[in-house]
Coordinates of C-alpha atoms in Angstrom, one line a residue:
M19 CA 108.2 106.3 78.1
E20 CA 107.0 103.0 79.4
T21 CA 104.3 101.3 77.4
I22 CA 101.1 100.5 79.3
S23 CA 99.6 97.2 78.3
L24 CA 96.7 97.1 80.7
R25 CA 93.8 99.4 81.2
I26 CA 91.3 98.8 84.0
I27 CA 87.8 100.2 83.5
T28 CA 84.9 100.4 85.9
V29 CA 81.5 101.9 85.4
A30 CA 80.1 103.9 88.3
F31 CA 76.6 105.1 89.0
N32 CA 76.4 107.2 92.1
P33 CA 78.6 104.8 94.0
G34 CA 79.2 104.5 97.8
E35 CA 82.1 103.2 99.7
E36 CA 82.5 100.2 97.4
L37 CA 84.3 102.2 94.8
A38 CA 87.0 103.2 97.2
R39 CA 87.4 99.5 98.2
F40 CA 87.6 98.5 94.5
A41 CA 90.3 101.0 93.8
A42 CA 92.3 100.2 97.0
S43 CA 92.4 96.5 95.9
L44 CA 94.1 97.2 92.6
P45 CA 97.7 97.9 93.5
A46 CA 98.1 94.5 95.3
A47 CA 96.3 92.7 92.5
A48 CA 98.4 93.9 89.6
S49 CA 102.2 94.3 89.7
M50 CA 102.5 95.7 86.2
P51 CA 101.8 99.4 85.3
Y52 CA 98.2 100.0 84.4
E53 CA 95.8 102.8 83.5
F54 CA 92.7 103.1 85.7
V55 CA 89.6 104.7 84.1
V56 CA 86.2 105.3 85.8
V57 CA 83.3 106.0 83.6
D58 CA 80.8 108.0 85.7
N59 CA 77.2 107.3 84.5
G60 CA 75.7 109.0 87.5
H61 CA 74.8 112.5 88.5
D62 CA 76.7 112.9 91.9
P63 CA 80.4 113.3 91.2
H64 CA 81.7 113.6 94.8
V65 CA 82.6 109.9 95.5
V66 CA 84.0 109.3 92.1
D67 CA 86.2 112.5 92.2
D68 CA 87.5 111.6 95.7
V69 CA 88.4 108.0 94.6
A70 CA 90.0 109.3 91.4
A71 CA 92.1 111.8 93.3
A72 CA 93.3 109.1 95.7
S73 CA 94.0 106.4 93.1
G74 CA 95.1 108.4 90.1
A75 CA 92.1 107.3 88.0
Q76 CA 91.0 109.1 84.9
V77 CA 87.3 110.0 85.0
L78 CA 85.1 110.1 81.9
R79 CA 81.7 111.7 82.2
P80 CA 79.4 111.2 79.2
G81 CA 76.8 113.5 80.7
K82 CA 74.1 110.8 80.8
N83 CA 73.6 107.2 81.9
L84 CA 74.9 105.2 78.9
G85 CA 74.3 101.8 80.4
Y86 CA 77.0 99.3 81.2
G87 CA 78.2 98.1 77.8
A88 CA 78.3 101.5 76.1
A89 CA 80.1 103.1 79.1
A90 CA 82.7 100.3 79.1
N91 CA 83.2 100.8 75.4
L92 CA 83.8 104.5 76.1
G93 CA 86.3 103.7 78.7
A94 CA 88.2 101.4 76.2
E95 CA 88.3 104.0 73.5
G96 CA 91.8 104.9 72.2
F97 CA 93.6 102.2 74.2
E98 CA 96.2 100.3 72.1
G99 CA 97.7 98.1 74.8
Q100 CA 97.2 94.3 74.9
W101 CA 94.7 94.0 77.7
I102 CA 91.5 95.6 78.9
L103 CA 90.0 94.7 82.2
V104 CA 86.3 95.7 82.8
A105 CA 85.0 95.2 86.3
N106 CA 82.0 96.3 88.4
P107 CA 82.9 98.8 91.1
D108 CA 81.3 96.6 93.8
L109 CA 84.0 94.0 93.8
E110 CA 87.4 93.6 95.3
F111 CA 90.4 91.8 93.8
A112 CA 92.4 89.4 95.9
P113 CA 96.2 90.0 96.0
A114 CA 97.8 89.1 92.7
A115 CA 94.5 88.2 91.2
I116 CA 95.0 90.3 88.0
D117 CA 98.6 89.0 87.7
A118 CA 97.3 85.4 87.9
M119 CA 94.7 86.1 85.2
L120 CA 97.3 87.7 82.9
T121 CA 99.7 84.7 83.4
G122 CA 96.9 82.2 82.8
A123 CA 95.8 84.0 79.7
E124 CA 99.2 83.3 78.1
D125 CA 98.2 79.6 77.8
W126 CA 95.2 80.6 75.6
P127 CA 96.3 82.4 72.4
R128 CA 92.8 82.3 71.0
G129 CA 91.3 83.5 74.2
G130 CA 89.4 86.7 73.8
A131 CA 87.7 87.0 77.1
F132 CA 88.8 85.6 80.5
G133 CA 86.9 85.5 83.7
P134 CA 88.2 84.9 87.3
L135 CA 86.7 82.9 90.2
I136 CA 84.0 85.2 91.6
M137 CA 83.1 84.8 95.3
T138 CA 80.3 86.3 97.3
P139 CA 81.1 88.1 100.6
E140 CA 79.7 85.0 102.3
G141 CA 82.4 82.9 100.8
L142 CA 80.2 81.1 98.2
V143 CA 81.2 80.7 94.5
Y144 CA 79.2 82.9 92.2
P145 CA 78.3 80.9 89.0
S146 CA 80.1 83.2 86.5
A147 CA 81.0 80.7 83.8
R148 CA 77.9 79.6 81.9
R149 CA 76.3 78.0 78.8
F150 CA 74.4 80.1 76.4
P151 CA 70.7 80.5 77.4
R152 CA 68.5 78.4 75.1
L153 CA 64.9 77.6 75.1
V154 CA 64.8 74.5 77.3
S155 CA 67.7 75.3 79.7
G156 CA 67.1 79.0 79.7
A157 CA 63.4 78.9 80.2
G158 CA 63.6 76.1 82.8
H159 CA 66.3 78.0 84.7
A160 CA 64.3 81.3 84.5
L161 CA 61.1 79.7 85.8
L162 CA 62.5 77.4 88.5
A163 CA 65.8 78.8 89.8
G164 CA 64.2 81.1 92.3
V165 CA 62.1 78.3 93.9
W166 CA 64.2 75.2 93.1
P167 CA 67.9 76.2 92.8
D168 CA 69.2 72.8 92.0
N169 CA 66.7 72.0 89.3
P170 CA 68.1 70.1 86.2
F171 CA 67.6 73.1 83.9
T172 CA 69.7 75.4 86.1
Q173 CA 72.3 72.6 86.4
A174 CA 72.5 72.3 82.6
Y175 CA 72.6 76.1 82.2
R176 CA 75.6 76.3 84.6
A177 CA 77.1 73.0 83.5
N178 CA 80.4 74.5 82.5
A179 CA 81.0 76.3 85.8
N180 CA 83.6 73.8 87.1
T181 CA 85.9 75.9 89.3
D182 CA 88.8 73.4 89.6
F183 CA 90.8 74.2 86.5
P184 CA 90.9 76.6 83.6
H185 CA 88.6 75.8 80.7
T186 CA 86.6 77.3 77.8
V187 CA 83.0 78.3 78.4
D188 CA 80.2 79.8 76.4
W189 CA 80.2 83.1 78.2
L190 CA 81.5 84.8 81.4
S191 CA 80.0 87.2 83.8
G192 CA 80.6 90.8 82.9
A193 CA 81.2 91.6 86.6
C194 CA 84.9 91.0 85.8
L195 CA 86.3 90.4 82.4
L196 CA 89.9 90.4 81.2
L197 CA 89.7 91.2 77.4
R198 CA 92.3 90.8 74.8
T199 CA 92.1 94.2 73.1
R200 CA 92.5 92.8 69.6
A201 CA 89.6 90.4 70.1
F202 CA 87.4 93.1 71.8
R203 CA 88.0 95.5 68.9
E204 CA 87.3 92.7 66.3
V205 CA 83.8 92.0 67.7
G206 CA 83.0 95.7 68.1
G207 CA 83.2 95.8 71.9
F208 CA 80.0 95.3 73.9
D209 CA 76.8 95.4 72.0
E210 CA 75.3 98.8 72.9
S211 CA 71.7 97.7 72.1
Y212 CA 71.7 96.2 75.6
F213 CA 71.4 99.0 78.2
M214 CA 72.4 96.7 81.0
F215 CA 72.5 92.9 81.5
F216 CA 73.1 90.3 78.8
E217 CA 75.7 92.4 77.1
D218 CA 78.2 89.9 78.6
T219 CA 76.2 87.0 77.2
Q220 CA 76.1 88.7 73.8
L221 CA 79.8 89.3 74.0
G222 CA 80.3 85.5 74.4
E223 CA 78.2 84.9 71.3
D224 CA 80.2 87.5 69.4
M225 CA 83.5 86.1 70.5
E226 CA 82.6 82.6 69.5
A227 CA 81.2 83.8 66.1
A228 CA 84.6 85.5 65.5
G229 CA 86.6 82.5 66.4
W230 CA 87.7 83.7 69.9
Q231 CA 87.4 81.7 73.1
S232 CA 85.9 82.6 76.4
V233 CA 88.1 81.1 79.2
F234 CA 87.4 80.7 82.9
L235 CA 90.6 81.2 85.0
P236 CA 90.0 80.1 88.6
Q237 CA 93.5 81.1 89.6
G238 CA 92.3 84.8 89.7
T239 CA 89.9 85.5 92.6
V240 CA 87.6 88.5 93.2
T241 CA 84.8 89.1 95.7
H242 CA 81.6 90.6 94.3
E243 CA 79.1 92.3 96.5
Q244 CA 76.5 92.3 93.7
G245 CA 74.1 95.2 93.1
S246 CA 75.1 97.6 95.9
S247 CA 74.0 100.6 93.8
W248 CA 70.4 99.4 93.3
K249 CA 69.5 97.0 96.1
S250 CA 67.3 99.6 97.7
R251 CA 65.4 100.1 94.5
P252 CA 65.3 96.8 92.7
A253 CA 62.3 97.3 90.4
P254 CA 64.0 99.3 87.6
M255 CA 66.9 96.8 87.4
L256 CA 64.7 93.8 87.5
R257 CA 62.6 95.1 84.6
T258 CA 65.8 96.0 82.7
H259 CA 67.2 92.6 83.3
H260 CA 64.1 90.9 81.8
Q261 CA 63.9 93.3 78.9
S262 CA 67.5 92.5 78.0
A263 CA 66.8 88.8 78.3
A264 CA 63.9 89.2 75.9
H265 CA 66.1 91.2 73.5
Y266 CA 68.7 88.5 73.6
L267 CA 66.2 85.7 72.9
D268 CA 64.6 87.7 70.1
R269 CA 68.0 87.6 68.4
I270 CA 68.5 83.9 69.0
Y271 CA 65.0 82.9 67.8
S272 CA 64.8 85.5 65.0
Q273 CA 63.3 83.5 62.2
P274 CA 59.8 84.6 61.0
Y275 CA 58.3 81.2 61.9
Q276 CA 59.5 81.7 65.5
A277 CA 57.4 84.9 66.0
P278 CA 54.9 83.0 68.3
L279 CA 57.8 81.7 70.3
R280 CA 59.2 85.2 70.8
L281 CA 55.9 86.5 71.9
M282 CA 55.5 83.6 74.4
L283 CA 59.0 84.2 75.8
R284 CA 58.5 87.9 76.1
A285 CA 55.2 87.4 78.0
G286 CA 56.8 84.8 80.3
L287 CA 59.8 87.1 81.1
R288 CA 57.5 90.1 81.7
L289 CA 55.5 88.0 84.2
R290 CA 58.5 86.6 85.9
G291 CA 60.0 90.1 86.3
E292 CA 56.8 91.5 87.9
L293 CA 56.6 88.6 90.3
L294 CA 60.1 89.1 91.4
I295 CA 59.4 92.8 92.0
L296 CA 56.4 91.9 94.1
R297 CA 58.6 89.4 96.1
A298 CA 61.3 92.0 96.6
R299 CA 58.7 94.5 98.1
F300 CA 57.4 92.0 100.7
F301 CA 60.6 90.2 101.7

């Protein structure tokens, strides 16, 4: 029996046509045998079942919405092969993209997480390789990015996002991550205290703490539609994003004397989230 060394996992929540496009892009992206697992966090099984039947995917249904990280962890359970690839269902792989990532990863024996070049449908580079959010760069980016995209704080926050060559970074977007199974197990997988958002940032922190590298590999390319499952109802996701940001920063600035700072950051993030929700309603 042939050993399978790659498992591809996606987490679905009442998906539309994007899941079929995701699945259809896999055979041309990976020439090696792989397992394909869909973790269905939603309540409407029809699209997931149709895609699974067409693609040979295994479907896992936890019976409730676990959130992204916990669902990805569920999808990875029991796999003993070398590589786990976790990807959002609203992206498509370019031909040979997964092969290119696997080949590139061979040059980084201490690489625990690898991220491809992520493009938007409009052909723009999505800033997927980033520095850890910290008080100055993170707060400045959060406050100014929406109104001044090229502000110096955002530039510093994304300073390691050079797309010309492979290089180590602080953390990589969870939209598409190739994970060395041994490293992923060593850090305990995704931190399940994050329901959604910032579990990828925390994974970067955990990888670094355990002596593993996060590596950007531009030779692999994917196109990410971004948020197709929640664009029509952005408020819950915007609130969750800012709650997760606050949870992350609580852990970074966890000392007792930093309590006033944590309160200030939480208040600022809550205000920013509500302002973005208001903006989404009117524009």
